Coordinates of C-alpha atoms in Angstrom, one line a residue:
X1 CA 0.0 0.0 0.0
X2 CA 2.9 2.4 0.8
X3 CA 4.5 1.8 -2.6
X4 CA 1.1 2.3 -4.4
X5 CA 0.6 5.5 -2.5
X6 CA 4.0 6.8 -3.4
X7 CA 3.5 5.9 -7.0
X8 CA 0.1 7.8 -7.0
X9 CA 1.7 10.8 -5.3
X10 CA 4.6 10.9 -7.9
X11 CA 2.1 10.5 -10.7
X12 CA 0.1 13.5 -9.4
X13 CA 3.2 15.6 -9.1
X14 CA 4.2 14.7 -12.7
X15 CA 0.8 15.6 -13.9
X16 CA 0.9 18.9 -12.2
X17 CA 4.3 19.6 -13.7
X18 CA 3.0 18.8 -17.2
X19 CA 0.0 21.1 -16.7
X20 CA 2.3 23.9 -15.6
X21 CA 4.6 23.4 -18.5
X22 CA 1.7 23.5 -20.9
X23 CA 0.5 26.7 -19.4
X24 CA 3.9 28.3 -19.9
X25 CA 3.9 27.2 -23.5
X26 CA 0.6 28.8 -24.3
X27 CA 1.0 31.9 -22.2
X28 CA 1.5 35.2 -24.1
X29 CA 4.3 37.7 -23.5
X30 CA 3.8 39.2 -20.1
X31 CA 0.0 39.5 -20.7
X32 CA -1.3 36.2 -19.5
X33 CA -3.2 35.8 -22.8
X34 CA -2.8 33.0 -25.4
X35 CA 0.3 33.0 -27.6
X36 CA -0.5 32.3 -31.3
X37 CA 1.7 29.5 -32.6
X38 CA 3.5 31.6 -35.2
X39 CA 6.6 31.0 -37.4
X40 CA 8.4 32.9 -40.0
X41 CA 5.8 32.1 -42.6
X42 CA 3.1 33.8 -40.6
X43 CA 2.0 37.2 -41.9
X44 CA 2.6 40.3 -39.8
X45 CA 0.0 41.3 -37.3
X46 CA -2.6 43.3 -39.2
X47 CA -3.3 46.7 -37.9
X48 CA -5.0 49.4 -40.0
X49 CA -2.5 52.1 -40.9
X50 CA -3.2 55.5 -39.4
X51 CA -4.7 57.9 -41.9
X52 CA -2.5 60.6 -43.2
X53 CA -3.0 63.7 -41.1
X54 CA -3.8 61.8 -37.9
X55 CA -3.2 63.8 -34.8
X56 CA -1.2 61.5 -32.6
X57 CA -2.3 63.3 -29.4
X58 CA -6.0 63.0 -30.1
X59 CA -5.7 59.5 -31.5
X60 CA -3.8 58.2 -28.5
X61 CA -6.2 59.8 -26.0
X62 CA -9.1 58.0 -27.8
X63 CA -7.3 54.7 -28.3
X64 CA -5.2 54.1 -25.2
X65 CA -8.0 52.7 -23.0
X66 CA -9.0 50.0 -25.5
X67 CA -5.4 49.2 -26.4
X68 CA -4.3 49.0 -22.8
X69 CA -1.2 51.0 -23.6
X70 CA -0.2 54.1 -21.6
X71 CA -1.5 57.2 -23.5
X72 CA 1.8 59.1 -23.6
X73 CA 3.6 56.0 -24.9
X74 CA 1.0 55.2 -27.5
X75 CA 1.3 58.7 -28.8
X76 CA 4.9 58.1 -29.4
X77 CA 4.2 54.9 -31.3
X78 CA 1.6 56.7 -33.5
X79 CA 4.0 59.6 -34.1
X80 CA 6.7 57.1 -35.2
X81 CA 4.4 55.4 -37.6
X82 CA 3.5 58.7 -39.3
X83 CA 7.0 60.1 -39.3
X84 CA 8.6 56.9 -40.6
X85 CA 6.0 56.8 -43.4
X86 CA 7.4 60.1 -44.6
X87 CA 11.0 58.8 -44.5
X88 CA 10.5 55.3 -46.0
X89 CA 7.0 55.1 -47.5
X90 CA 7.6 51.6 -48.8
X91 CA 8.2 50.2 -45.3
X92 CA 4.7 50.7 -43.8
X93 CA 5.7 50.0 -40.3
X94 CA 2.8 50.3 -37.9
X95 CA 2.2 51.4 -34.3
X96 CA 1.1 47.9 -33.2
X97 CA 4.5 46.4 -34.1
X98 CA 6.3 49.2 -32.2
X99 CA 4.0 48.6 -29.3
X100 CA 4.8 44.9 -29.4
X101 CA 8.5 45.7 -29.1
X102 CA 7.9 48.3 -26.4
X103 CA 5.8 45.8 -24.4
X104 CA 8.5 43.1 -24.4
X105 CA 11.5 45.5 -24.0
X106 CA 10.3 47.7 -21.1
X107 CA 6.5 47.4 -20.5
X108 CA 6.1 50.6 -22.5
X109 CA 8.7 52.4 -20.4
X110 CA 7.4 51.4 -17.0
X111 CA 9.8 48.5 -16.2
X112 CA 10.6 48.5 -12.5
X113 CA 9.9 51.9 -11.0
X114 CA 10.2 53.8 -14.4
X115 CA 7.5 56.1 -15.6
X116 CA 7.1 58.1 -18.9
X117 CA 6.8 61.8 -18.0
X118 CA 4.6 64.2 -19.9
X119 CA 7.6 65.3 -21.9
X120 CA 8.3 61.7 -23.0
X121 CA 11.4 61.3 -20.9
X122 CA 11.5 58.0 -19.0
X123 CA 12.6 58.4 -15.4
X124 CA 14.4 56.7 -13.9
X125 CA 16.1 55.6 -17.1
X126 CA 15.7 52.0 -18.1
X127 CA 19.1 50.4 -18.4
X128 CA 19.8 46.7 -19.0
X129 CA 22.3 44.4 -17.5
X130 CA 26.0 44.6 -18.4
X131 CA 26.7 42.5 -21.5
X132 CA 29.6 40.5 -20.1
X133 CA 29.1 37.2 -21.9
X134 CA 27.5 35.4 -19.0
X135 CA 24.0 34.1 -18.3
X136 CA 23.3 33.8 -22.0
X137 CA 24.4 37.3 -23.0
X138 CA 27.0 38.1 -25.5
X139 CA 30.1 40.0 -24.6
X140 CA 29.9 43.7 -25.8
X141 CA 32.7 45.9 -24.6
X142 CA 32.0 49.6 -24.1
X143 CA 31.4 51.7 -27.3
X144 CA 30.3 55.0 -25.9
X145 CA 32.5 55.7 -22.9
X146 CA 29.5 55.1 -20.6
X147 CA 27.7 58.2 -21.9
X148 CA 24.4 56.5 -22.6
X149 CA 24.4 53.5 -20.2
X150 CA 26.7 54.8 -17.4
X151 CA 29.1 51.8 -17.8
X152 CA 32.6 52.7 -19.1
X153 CA 33.6 49.0 -19.4
X154 CA 30.7 47.1 -21.0
X155 CA 27.7 48.1 -23.1
X156 CA 24.1 47.9 -21.8
X157 CA 20.8 48.3 -23.6
X158 CA 19.2 51.6 -22.8
X159 CA 15.9 53.3 -22.9
X160 CA 12.3 52.1 -23.3
X161 CA 13.1 50.4 -26.7
X162 CA 16.4 49.0 -25.3
X163 CA 19.0 50.1 -27.8
X164 CA 22.7 49.2 -27.5
X165 CA 24.8 52.4 -27.5
X166 CA 26.5 51.4 -30.8
X167 CA 23.2 50.8 -32.5
X168 CA 21.8 54.1 -31.2
X169 CA 24.8 55.9 -32.8
X170 CA 23.6 54.6 -36.2
X171 CA 19.8 54.7 -35.8
X172 CA 19.2 57.3 -33.1
X173 CA 16.4 59.7 -34.0
X174 CA 14.8 63.0 -32.8
X175 CA 11.1 62.1 -32.6
X176 CA 10.0 65.2 -30.7
X177 CA 12.0 67.7 -32.7
X178 CA 13.9 69.2 -29.7
X179 CA 17.2 68.9 -31.5
X180 CA 18.5 65.9 -29.4
X181 CA 18.4 62.2 -30.2
X182 CA 17.9 60.6 -26.7
X183 CA 17.3 56.9 -26.3
X184 CA 15.6 57.6 -22.9
X185 CA 12.9 59.8 -24.5
X186 CA 10.0 57.8 -25.8
X187 CA 9.3 59.7 -29.0
X188 CA 13.0 59.5 -30.0
X189 CA 13.2 55.8 -29.1
X190 CA 10.0 54.8 -30.9
X191 CA 11.1 56.6 -34.1
X192 CA 14.5 55.0 -34.0
X193 CA 12.9 51.6 -33.6
X194 CA 10.8 52.3 -36.6
X195 CA 13.9 53.3 -38.6
X196 CA 15.7 50.2 -37.5
X197 CA 12.8 47.9 -38.5
X198 CA 12.7 49.6 -41.9
X199 CA 16.4 49.2 -42.7
X200 CA 17.4 47.5 -45.9
X201 CA 14.4 48.7 -47.8
X202 CA 12.1 46.4 -46.0
X203 CA 8.3 46.4 -46.4
X204 CA 7.2 45.1 -43.0
X205 CA 3.7 44.3 -44.2
X206 CA 5.4 41.4 -45.9
X207 CA 6.1 38.3 -43.7
X208 CA 9.7 37.9 -44.6
X209 CA 10.6 41.5 -44.1
X210 CA 8.6 41.7 -40.8
X211 CA 10.4 38.8 -39.4
X212 CA 13.8 39.9 -40.7
X213 CA 13.3 43.3 -39.1
X214 CA 12.3 42.0 -35.7
X215 CA 15.0 39.4 -35.7
X216 CA 17.5 42.1 -36.6
X217 CA 16.3 43.9 -33.5
X218 CA 16.8 40.8 -31.3
X219 CA 18.1 37.6 -32.9
X220 CA 15.8 35.3 -30.9
X221 CA 12.9 33.3 -32.3
X222 CA 11.1 33.3 -29.0
X223 CA 11.5 37.1 -28.8
X224 CA 10.1 37.6 -32.3
X225 CA 7.1 35.4 -31.5
X226 CA 6.4 37.3 -28.3
X227 CA 6.5 40.6 -30.3
X228 CA 4.2 39.1 -32.9
X229 CA 1.7 38.0 -30.2
X230 CA 1.8 41.3 -28.5
X231 CA 1.4 43.3 -31.7
X232 CA -1.5 41.0 -32.9
X233 CA -3.2 41.5 -29.5
X234 CA -3.0 45.3 -29.9
X235 CA -4.2 45.2 -33.4
X236 CA -7.2 43.1 -32.4
X237 CA -8.0 45.3 -29.4
X238 CA -8.3 48.4 -31.6
X239 CA -9.9 46.9 -34.8
X240 CA -13.2 48.5 -35.8
X241 CA -16.2 46.6 -34.5
X242 CA -17.7 45.1 -37.6
X243 CA -21.0 44.5 -35.8
X244 CA -21.3 48.2 -35.1
X245 CA -21.1 49.2 -38.8

């Protein structure tokens, strides 16, 4: 009887472990929602492009509650979509993909104790771990003298969209037209992310280009799938209600 009881107990524990593992596999990126089983053949998340002439401030105020994205941050994503359309009209990057990246990278600039101020500056700044080659990171020695990340020895990802200093030097943008490209300012960071995704003459409404762009941002398949799931969720949350038409 003792052996049978032990076997039953072990069996119950194993069943629980399997259930937990399955739950982890289907859980979305930090949202608790379902993760779509996507791969590189899956089309990009479909979000209607913002009409030309959209006021990002008014649009974000109306859309943020349904999108479940902080209004000030959503404004930056909308502004980046519109501004990047002027720079690379063939790319067609959308706010939902930028929001997917922002969600995974920094919870839209609110990771830890951080908050996005009214001027778009994230305080305290979001700074990643030192890239010292341990714990699955690659070794990236300092490229900016610690100016952006405060580390004179190793590079760290910085800002709400988590740019490496060297990458920021190439793709940094001035999204709020104050004359400064600042990775810790959400308008600048969002526009830089849009430019990064659009590099190489990509059209990110095409599956291959969308996946190439996101994987260039972070060369991890699980990361790209998380971004896809988050972006698809935001697109679905803000899609027009067909029944109401």
